[in-house]
JSON list of C-alpha atoms in Angstrom, two decimals:
[
{"chain": "A", "resi": 60, "resn": "UNK", "atom": "CA", "xyz": [-12.68, -60.75, 65.02]},
{"chain": "A", "resi": 61, "resn": "UNK", "atom": "CA", "xyz": [-16.12, -60.01, 66.10]},
{"chain": "A", "resi": 62, "resn": "UNK", "atom": "CA", "xyz": [-18.55, -58.04, 64.18]},
{"chain": "A", "resi": 63, "resn": "UNK", "atom": "CA", "xyz": [-18.45, -55.12, 66.59]},
{"chain": "A", "resi": 64, "resn": "UNK", "atom": "CA", "xyz": [-14.64, -54.96, 66.47]},
{"chain": "A", "resi": 65, "resn": "UNK", "atom": "CA", "xyz": [-14.66, -55.11, 62.68]},
{"chain": "A", "resi": 66, "resn": "UNK", "atom": "CA", "xyz": [-17.21, -52.33, 62.39]},
{"chain": "A", "resi": 67, "resn": "UNK", "atom": "CA", "xyz": [-15.25, -50.21, 64.90]},
{"chain": "A", "resi": 68, "resn": "UNK", "atom": "CA", "xyz": [-11.98, -50.64, 62.99]},
{"chain": "A", "resi": 69, "resn": "UNK", "atom": "CA", "xyz": [-13.74, -49.93, 59.70]},
{"chain": "A", "resi": 70, "resn": "UNK", "atom": "CA", "xyz": [-15.32, -46.82, 61.17]},
{"chain": "A", "resi": 71, "resn": "UNK", "atom": "CA", "xyz": [-11.93, -45.64, 62.49]},
{"chain": "A", "resi": 72, "resn": "UNK", "atom": "CA", "xyz": [-10.35, -46.16, 59.05]},
{"chain": "A", "resi": 73, "resn": "UNK", "atom": "CA", "xyz": [-13.12, -44.14, 57.40]},
{"chain": "A", "resi": 74, "resn": "UNK", "atom": "CA", "xyz": [-12.65, -41.26, 59.87]},
{"chain": "A", "resi": 75, "resn": "UNK", "atom": "CA", "xyz": [-8.89, -41.33, 59.28]},
{"chain": "A", "resi": 76, "resn": "UNK", "atom": "CA", "xyz": [-9.37, -41.12, 55.52]},
{"chain": "A", "resi": 77, "resn": "UNK", "atom": "CA", "xyz": [-11.99, -38.39, 55.87]},
{"chain": "A", "resi": 78, "resn": "UNK", "atom": "CA", "xyz": [-9.76, -36.24, 58.06]},
{"chain": "A", "resi": 79, "resn": "UNK", "atom": "CA", "xyz": [-6.82, -36.75, 55.67]},
{"chain": "A", "resi": 80, "resn": "UNK", "atom": "CA", "xyz": [-8.85, -35.57, 52.68]},
{"chain": "A", "resi": 81, "resn": "UNK", "atom": "CA", "xyz": [-10.63, -32.80, 54.59]},
{"chain": "A", "resi": 82, "resn": "UNK", "atom": "CA", "xyz": [-7.38, -31.11, 55.60]},
{"chain": "A", "resi": 83, "resn": "UNK", "atom": "CA", "xyz": [-6.88, -27.87, 53.65]},
{"chain": "A", "resi": 84, "resn": "UNK", "atom": "CA", "xyz": [-4.04, -27.97, 51.13]},
{"chain": "A", "resi": 85, "resn": "UNK", "atom": "CA", "xyz": [-1.00, -25.92, 51.95]},
{"chain": "A", "resi": 86, "resn": "UNK", "atom": "CA", "xyz": [-0.86, -22.57, 50.18]},
{"chain": "A", "resi": 87, "resn": "UNK", "atom": "CA", "xyz": [2.13, -22.03, 47.89]},
{"chain": "A", "resi": 88, "resn": "UNK", "atom": "CA", "xyz": [3.28, -18.48, 47.20]},
{"chain": "A", "resi": 89, "resn": "UNK", "atom": "CA", "xyz": [2.81, -17.36, 43.60]},
{"chain": "A", "resi": 90, "resn": "UNK", "atom": "CA", "xyz": [5.85, -16.07, 41.73]},
{"chain": "A", "resi": 91, "resn": "UNK", "atom": "CA", "xyz": [6.14, -12.29, 41.38]},
{"chain": "A", "resi": 92, "resn": "UNK", "atom": "CA", "xyz": [4.82, -10.70, 38.17]},
{"chain": "A", "resi": 93, "resn": "UNK", "atom": "CA", "xyz": [7.32, -10.35, 35.31]},
{"chain": "A", "resi": 94, "resn": "UNK", "atom": "CA", "xyz": [9.17, -7.10, 34.81]},
{"chain": "A", "resi": 95, "resn": "UNK", "atom": "CA", "xyz": [8.27, -4.69, 32.03]},
{"chain": "A", "resi": 96, "resn": "UNK", "atom": "CA", "xyz": [11.32, -5.68, 29.95]},
{"chain": "A", "resi": 97, "resn": "UNK", "atom": "CA", "xyz": [11.03, -9.41, 30.64]},
{"chain": "A", "resi": 98, "resn": "UNK", "atom": "CA", "xyz": [11.13, -11.35, 27.32]},
{"chain": "A", "resi": 99, "resn": "UNK", "atom": "CA", "xyz": [8.88, -14.08, 28.71]},
{"chain": "A", "resi": 100, "resn": "UNK", "atom": "CA", "xyz": [9.13, -17.85, 28.60]},
{"chain": "A", "resi": 101, "resn": "UNK", "atom": "CA", "xyz": [9.22, -19.96, 25.46]},
{"chain": "A", "resi": 102, "resn": "UNK", "atom": "CA", "xyz": [6.04, -21.90, 24.88]},
{"chain": "A", "resi": 103, "resn": "UNK", "atom": "CA", "xyz": [6.28, -25.66, 25.21]},
{"chain": "A", "resi": 104, "resn": "UNK", "atom": "CA", "xyz": [2.87, -26.21, 23.62]},
{"chain": "A", "resi": 105, "resn": "UNK", "atom": "CA", "xyz": [3.12, -28.62, 20.70]},
{"chain": "A", "resi": 106, "resn": "UNK", "atom": "CA", "xyz": [1.76, -27.60, 17.32]},
{"chain": "A", "resi": 107, "resn": "UNK", "atom": "CA", "xyz": [-1.66, -29.06, 16.52]},
{"chain": "A", "resi": 108, "resn": "UNK", "atom": "CA", "xyz": [-1.46, -31.79, 13.89]},
{"chain": "A", "resi": 109, "resn": "UNK", "atom": "CA", "xyz": [-2.66, -30.73, 10.42]},
{"chain": "A", "resi": 110, "resn": "UNK", "atom": "CA", "xyz": [-6.11, -31.84, 9.39]},
{"chain": "A", "resi": 111, "resn": "UNK", "atom": "CA", "xyz": [-6.39, -33.58, 6.04]},
{"chain": "A", "resi": 112, "resn": "UNK", "atom": "CA", "xyz": [-3.78, -34.25, 3.36]},
{"chain": "A", "resi": 113, "resn": "UNK", "atom": "CA", "xyz": [-3.88, -30.74, 1.88]},
{"chain": "A", "resi": 114, "resn": "UNK", "atom": "CA", "xyz": [-3.19, -28.94, 5.17]},
{"chain": "A", "resi": 115, "resn": "UNK", "atom": "CA", "xyz": [-0.03, -30.94, 5.89]},
{"chain": "A", "resi": 116, "resn": "UNK", "atom": "CA", "xyz": [2.31, -29.31, 3.30]},
{"chain": "A", "resi": 117, "resn": "UNK", "atom": "CA", "xyz": [1.15, -25.78, 4.17]},
{"chain": "A", "resi": 118, "resn": "UNK", "atom": "CA", "xyz": [1.57, -26.37, 7.89]},
{"chain": "A", "resi": 119, "resn": "UNK", "atom": "CA", "xyz": [4.95, -27.99, 7.30]},
{"chain": "A", "resi": 120, "resn": "UNK", "atom": "CA", "xyz": [6.10, -25.03, 5.18]},
{"chain": "A", "resi": 121, "resn": "UNK", "atom": "CA", "xyz": [4.89, -22.53, 7.82]},
{"chain": "A", "resi": 122, "resn": "UNK", "atom": "CA", "xyz": [6.84, -24.35, 10.54]},
{"chain": "A", "resi": 123, "resn": "UNK", "atom": "CA", "xyz": [9.98, -24.75, 8.42]},
{"chain": "A", "resi": 124, "resn": "UNK", "atom": "CA", "xyz": [10.19, -21.17, 7.12]},
{"chain": "A", "resi": 125, "resn": "UNK", "atom": "CA", "xyz": [8.62, -18.71, 9.60]},
{"chain": "A", "resi": 126, "resn": "UNK", "atom": "CA", "xyz": [10.70, -15.75, 8.35]},
{"chain": "A", "resi": 127, "resn": "UNK", "atom": "CA", "xyz": [9.84, -16.10, 4.67]},
{"chain": "A", "resi": 128, "resn": "UNK", "atom": "CA", "xyz": [8.96, -12.75, 3.07]},
{"chain": "A", "resi": 129, "resn": "UNK", "atom": "CA", "xyz": [5.27, -12.00, 2.70]},
{"chain": "A", "resi": 130, "resn": "UNK", "atom": "CA", "xyz": [3.83, -11.71, -0.80]},
{"chain": "A", "resi": 131, "resn": "UNK", "atom": "CA", "xyz": [3.76, -8.14, -2.10]},
{"chain": "A", "resi": 132, "resn": "UNK", "atom": "CA", "xyz": [0.36, -6.43, -2.12]},
{"chain": "A", "resi": 133, "resn": "UNK", "atom": "CA", "xyz": [-1.37, -5.58, -5.36]},
{"chain": "A", "resi": 134, "resn": "UNK", "atom": "CA", "xyz": [0.32, -2.45, -6.73]},
{"chain": "A", "resi": 135, "resn": "UNK", "atom": "CA", "xyz": [-2.66, -1.31, -8.80]},
{"chain": "A", "resi": 136, "resn": "UNK", "atom": "CA", "xyz": [-4.22, 1.92, -7.61]},
{"chain": "A", "resi": 137, "resn": "UNK", "atom": "CA", "xyz": [-7.63, 1.87, -6.03]},
{"chain": "A", "resi": 138, "resn": "UNK", "atom": "CA", "xyz": [-9.60, 4.56, -7.81]},
{"chain": "A", "resi": 139, "resn": "UNK", "atom": "CA", "xyz": [-12.83, 5.36, -6.08]},
{"chain": "A", "resi": 140, "resn": "UNK", "atom": "CA", "xyz": [-15.37, 7.95, -7.20]},
{"chain": "A", "resi": 141, "resn": "UNK", "atom": "CA", "xyz": [-13.99, 10.76, -5.00]},
{"chain": "A", "resi": 142, "resn": "UNK", "atom": "CA", "xyz": [-10.42, 10.32, -6.25]},
{"chain": "A", "resi": 143, "resn": "UNK", "atom": "CA", "xyz": [-11.62, 10.22, -9.88]},
{"chain": "A", "resi": 144, "resn": "UNK", "atom": "CA", "xyz": [-13.57, 13.44, -9.31]},
{"chain": "A", "resi": 145, "resn": "UNK", "atom": "CA", "xyz": [-10.56, 15.09, -7.67]},
{"chain": "A", "resi": 146, "resn": "UNK", "atom": "CA", "xyz": [-8.37, 14.10, -10.63]},
{"chain": "A", "resi": 147, "resn": "UNK", "atom": "CA", "xyz": [-10.93, 15.43, -13.12]},
{"chain": "A", "resi": 148, "resn": "UNK", "atom": "CA", "xyz": [-11.27, 18.68, -11.17]},
{"chain": "A", "resi": 149, "resn": "UNK", "atom": "CA", "xyz": [-7.49, 19.14, -11.01]},
{"chain": "A", "resi": 150, "resn": "UNK", "atom": "CA", "xyz": [-7.27, 18.74, -14.81]},
{"chain": "A", "resi": 151, "resn": "UNK", "atom": "CA", "xyz": [-10.19, 21.12, -15.25]},
{"chain": "A", "resi": 152, "resn": "UNK", "atom": "CA", "xyz": [-8.61, 23.66, -12.87]},
{"chain": "A", "resi": 153, "resn": "UNK", "atom": "CA", "xyz": [-5.33, 23.54, -14.79]},
{"chain": "A", "resi": 154, "resn": "UNK", "atom": "CA", "xyz": [-7.15, 24.18, -18.09]},
{"chain": "A", "resi": 155, "resn": "UNK", "atom": "CA", "xyz": [-9.41, 27.01, -16.87]},
{"chain": "A", "resi": 156, "resn": "UNK", "atom": "CA", "xyz": [-8.81, 30.76, -16.54]},
{"chain": "A", "resi": 157, "resn": "UNK", "atom": "CA", "xyz": [-8.32, 31.86, -12.94]},
{"chain": "A", "resi": 158, "resn": "UNK", "atom": "CA", "xyz": [-9.13, 35.34, -11.68]},
{"chain": "A", "resi": 159, "resn": "UNK", "atom": "CA", "xyz": [-7.85, 36.16, -8.19]},
{"chain": "A", "resi": 160, "resn": "UNK", "atom": "CA", "xyz": [-8.99, 39.22, -6.28]},
{"chain": "A", "resi": 161, "resn": "UNK", "atom": "CA", "xyz": [-8.84, 40.47, -2.70]},
{"chain": "A", "resi": 162, "resn": "UNK", "atom": "CA", "xyz": [-12.13, 41.16, -0.99]},
{"chain": "A", "resi": 163, "resn": "UNK", "atom": "CA", "xyz": [-11.29, 42.46, 2.48]},
{"chain": "A", "resi": 164, "resn": "UNK", "atom": "CA", "xyz": [-9.00, 39.88, 4.09]},
{"chain": "A", "resi": 165, "resn": "UNK", "atom": "CA", "xyz": [-10.33, 37.08, 1.87]},
{"chain": "A", "resi": 166, "resn": "UNK", "atom": "CA", "xyz": [-8.89, 35.93, -1.45]},
{"chain": "A", "resi": 167, "resn": "UNK", "atom": "CA", "xyz": [-11.57, 35.05, -4.00]},
{"chain": "A", "resi": 168, "resn": "UNK", "atom": "CA", "xyz": [-10.54, 32.77, -6.89]},
{"chain": "A", "resi": 169, "resn": "UNK", "atom": "CA", "xyz": [-12.93, 32.46, -9.84]},
{"chain": "A", "resi": 170, "resn": "UNK", "atom": "CA", "xyz": [-12.40, 29.58, -12.26]},
{"chain": "A", "resi": 171, "resn": "UNK", "atom": "CA", "xyz": [-13.87, 30.16, -15.74]},
{"chain": "A", "resi": 172, "resn": "UNK", "atom": "CA", "xyz": [-14.30, 27.89, -18.72]},
{"chain": "A", "resi": 173, "resn": "UNK", "atom": "CA", "xyz": [-15.49, 29.40, -22.03]},
{"chain": "A", "resi": 174, "resn": "UNK", "atom": "CA", "xyz": [-16.35, 32.62, -20.20]},
{"chain": "A", "resi": 175, "resn": "UNK", "atom": "CA", "xyz": [-18.63, 30.93, -17.64]},
{"chain": "A", "resi": 176, "resn": "UNK", "atom": "CA", "xyz": [-17.78, 30.63, -13.94]},
{"chain": "A", "resi": 177, "resn": "UNK", "atom": "CA", "xyz": [-17.81, 26.99, -12.89]},
{"chain": "A", "resi": 178, "resn": "UNK", "atom": "CA", "xyz": [-16.08, 27.18, -9.49]},
{"chain": "A", "resi": 179, "resn": "UNK", "atom": "CA", "xyz": [-15.31, 29.79, -6.82]},
{"chain": "A", "resi": 180, "resn": "UNK", "atom": "CA", "xyz": [-12.89, 29.33, -3.95]},
{"chain": "A", "resi": 181, "resn": "UNK", "atom": "CA", "xyz": [-12.83, 31.68, -0.99]},
{"chain": "A", "resi": 182, "resn": "UNK", "atom": "CA", "xyz": [-9.53, 31.47, 0.89]},
{"chain": "A", "resi": 183, "resn": "UNK", "atom": "CA", "xyz": [-9.72, 33.08, 4.31]},
{"chain": "A", "resi": 184, "resn": "UNK", "atom": "CA", "xyz": [-6.70, 33.95, 6.46]},
{"chain": "A", "resi": 185, "resn": "UNK", "atom": "CA", "xyz": [-8.33, 31.98, 9.30]},
{"chain": "A", "resi": 186, "resn": "UNK", "atom": "CA", "xyz": [-10.58, 28.99, 8.85]},
{"chain": "A", "resi": 187, "resn": "UNK", "atom": "CA", "xyz": [-11.05, 26.47, 6.05]},
{"chain": "A", "resi": 188, "resn": "UNK", "atom": "CA", "xyz": [-11.22, 27.26, 2.34]},
{"chain": "A", "resi": 189, "resn": "UNK", "atom": "CA", "xyz": [-14.78, 27.30, 0.99]},
{"chain": "A", "resi": 190, "resn": "UNK", "atom": "CA", "xyz": [-15.47, 25.89, -2.47]},
{"chain": "A", "resi": 191, "resn": "UNK", "atom": "CA", "xyz": [-18.63, 26.52, -4.50]},
{"chain": "A", "resi": 192, "resn": "UNK", "atom": "CA", "xyz": [-19.60, 24.89, -7.83]},
{"chain": "A", "resi": 193, "resn": "UNK", "atom": "CA", "xyz": [-21.98, 25.90, -10.61]},
{"chain": "A", "resi": 194, "resn": "UNK", "atom": "CA", "xyz": [-23.49, 22.49, -11.31]},
{"chain": "A", "resi": 195, "resn": "UNK", "atom": "CA", "xyz": [-26.43, 23.52, -13.43]},
{"chain": "A", "resi": 196, "resn": "UNK", "atom": "CA", "xyz": [-26.62, 26.36, -15.91]},
{"chain": "A", "resi": 197, "resn": "UNK", "atom": "CA", "xyz": [-28.87, 28.49, -13.68]},
{"chain": "A", "resi": 198, "resn": "UNK", "atom": "CA", "xyz": [-26.01, 30.59, -12.34]},
{"chain": "A", "resi": 199, "resn": "UNK", "atom": "CA", "xyz": [-26.57, 29.43, -8.77]},
{"chain": "A", "resi": 200, "resn": "UNK", "atom": "CA", "xyz": [-23.57, 28.13, -6.86]},
{"chain": "A", "resi": 201, "resn": "UNK", "atom": "CA", "xyz": [-23.71, 25.09, -4.57]},
{"chain": "A", "resi": 202, "resn": "UNK", "atom": "CA", "xyz": [-21.31, 23.98, -1.89]},
{"chain": "A", "resi": 203, "resn": "UNK", "atom": "CA", "xyz": [-18.77, 21.25, -2.55]},
{"chain": "A", "resi": 204, "resn": "UNK", "atom": "CA", "xyz": [-20.52, 17.95, -1.67]},
{"chain": "A", "resi": 205, "resn": "UNK", "atom": "CA", "xyz": [-17.20, 16.47, -0.47]},
{"chain": "A", "resi": 206, "resn": "UNK", "atom": "CA", "xyz": [-17.14, 19.00, 2.37]},
{"chain": "A", "resi": 207, "resn": "UNK", "atom": "CA", "xyz": [-20.44, 17.68, 3.73]},
{"chain": "A", "resi": 208, "resn": "UNK", "atom": "CA", "xyz": [-23.57, 19.53, 4.83]},
{"chain": "A", "resi": 209, "resn": "UNK", "atom": "CA", "xyz": [-21.82, 21.23, 7.76]},
{"chain": "A", "resi": 210, "resn": "UNK", "atom": "CA", "xyz": [-18.44, 22.87, 7.64]},
{"chain": "A", "resi": 211, "resn": "UNK", "atom": "CA", "xyz": [-17.41, 23.80, 11.17]},
{"chain": "A", "resi": 212, "resn": "UNK", "atom": "CA", "xyz": [-14.97, 26.64, 11.66]},
{"chain": "A", "resi": 213, "resn": "UNK", "atom": "CA", "xyz": [-11.81, 25.72, 13.57]},
{"chain": "A", "resi": 214, "resn": "UNK", "atom": "CA", "xyz": [-9.82, 28.38, 15.35]},
{"chain": "A", "resi": 215, "resn": "UNK", "atom": "CA", "xyz": [-6.25, 27.98, 16.56]},
{"chain": "A", "resi": 216, "resn": "UNK", "atom": "CA", "xyz": [-6.34, 28.86, 20.25]},
{"chain": "A", "resi": 217, "resn": "UNK", "atom": "CA", "xyz": [-2.69, 28.21, 21.04]},
{"chain": "A", "resi": 218, "resn": "UNK", "atom": "CA", "xyz": [0.29, 27.10, 18.99]},
{"chain": "A", "resi": 219, "resn": "UNK", "atom": "CA", "xyz": [3.87, 26.19, 19.82]},
{"chain": "A", "resi": 220, "resn": "UNK", "atom": "CA", "xyz": [6.84, 24.93, 17.82]}
]
């Protein structure tokens, strides 16, 4: 073969390969999306091997017993400052003398201990109950700090069963 014939055949082979690779791949239709109640397909992904000697027994136990019951949470009560104060106030309320009186539509409850007022509750027919405490011995009442600096009034606009 001559050099010209060899280069021509080589050039033809290159163009044939280029056109074969340049052809766009055929589009395949995607499957439809699963239905809402479709349970799905089981995963065929293998579990990753455990790392280190200590991880192997834990991973083996997790694979062998996936339905083992979880350990029970700690049953001790969490007693934060607010719950301790509420418990102390409930004991103090039970031990104090309560005077209830109507003032218009409102019910005013005065809680006394040794003849001194230490708490007043104003229960309104609409809106939240307001609570005032006598913290210092000055006779001035302050709002309950648990209610926050602002106590918005909520009205029921519409109610149904």
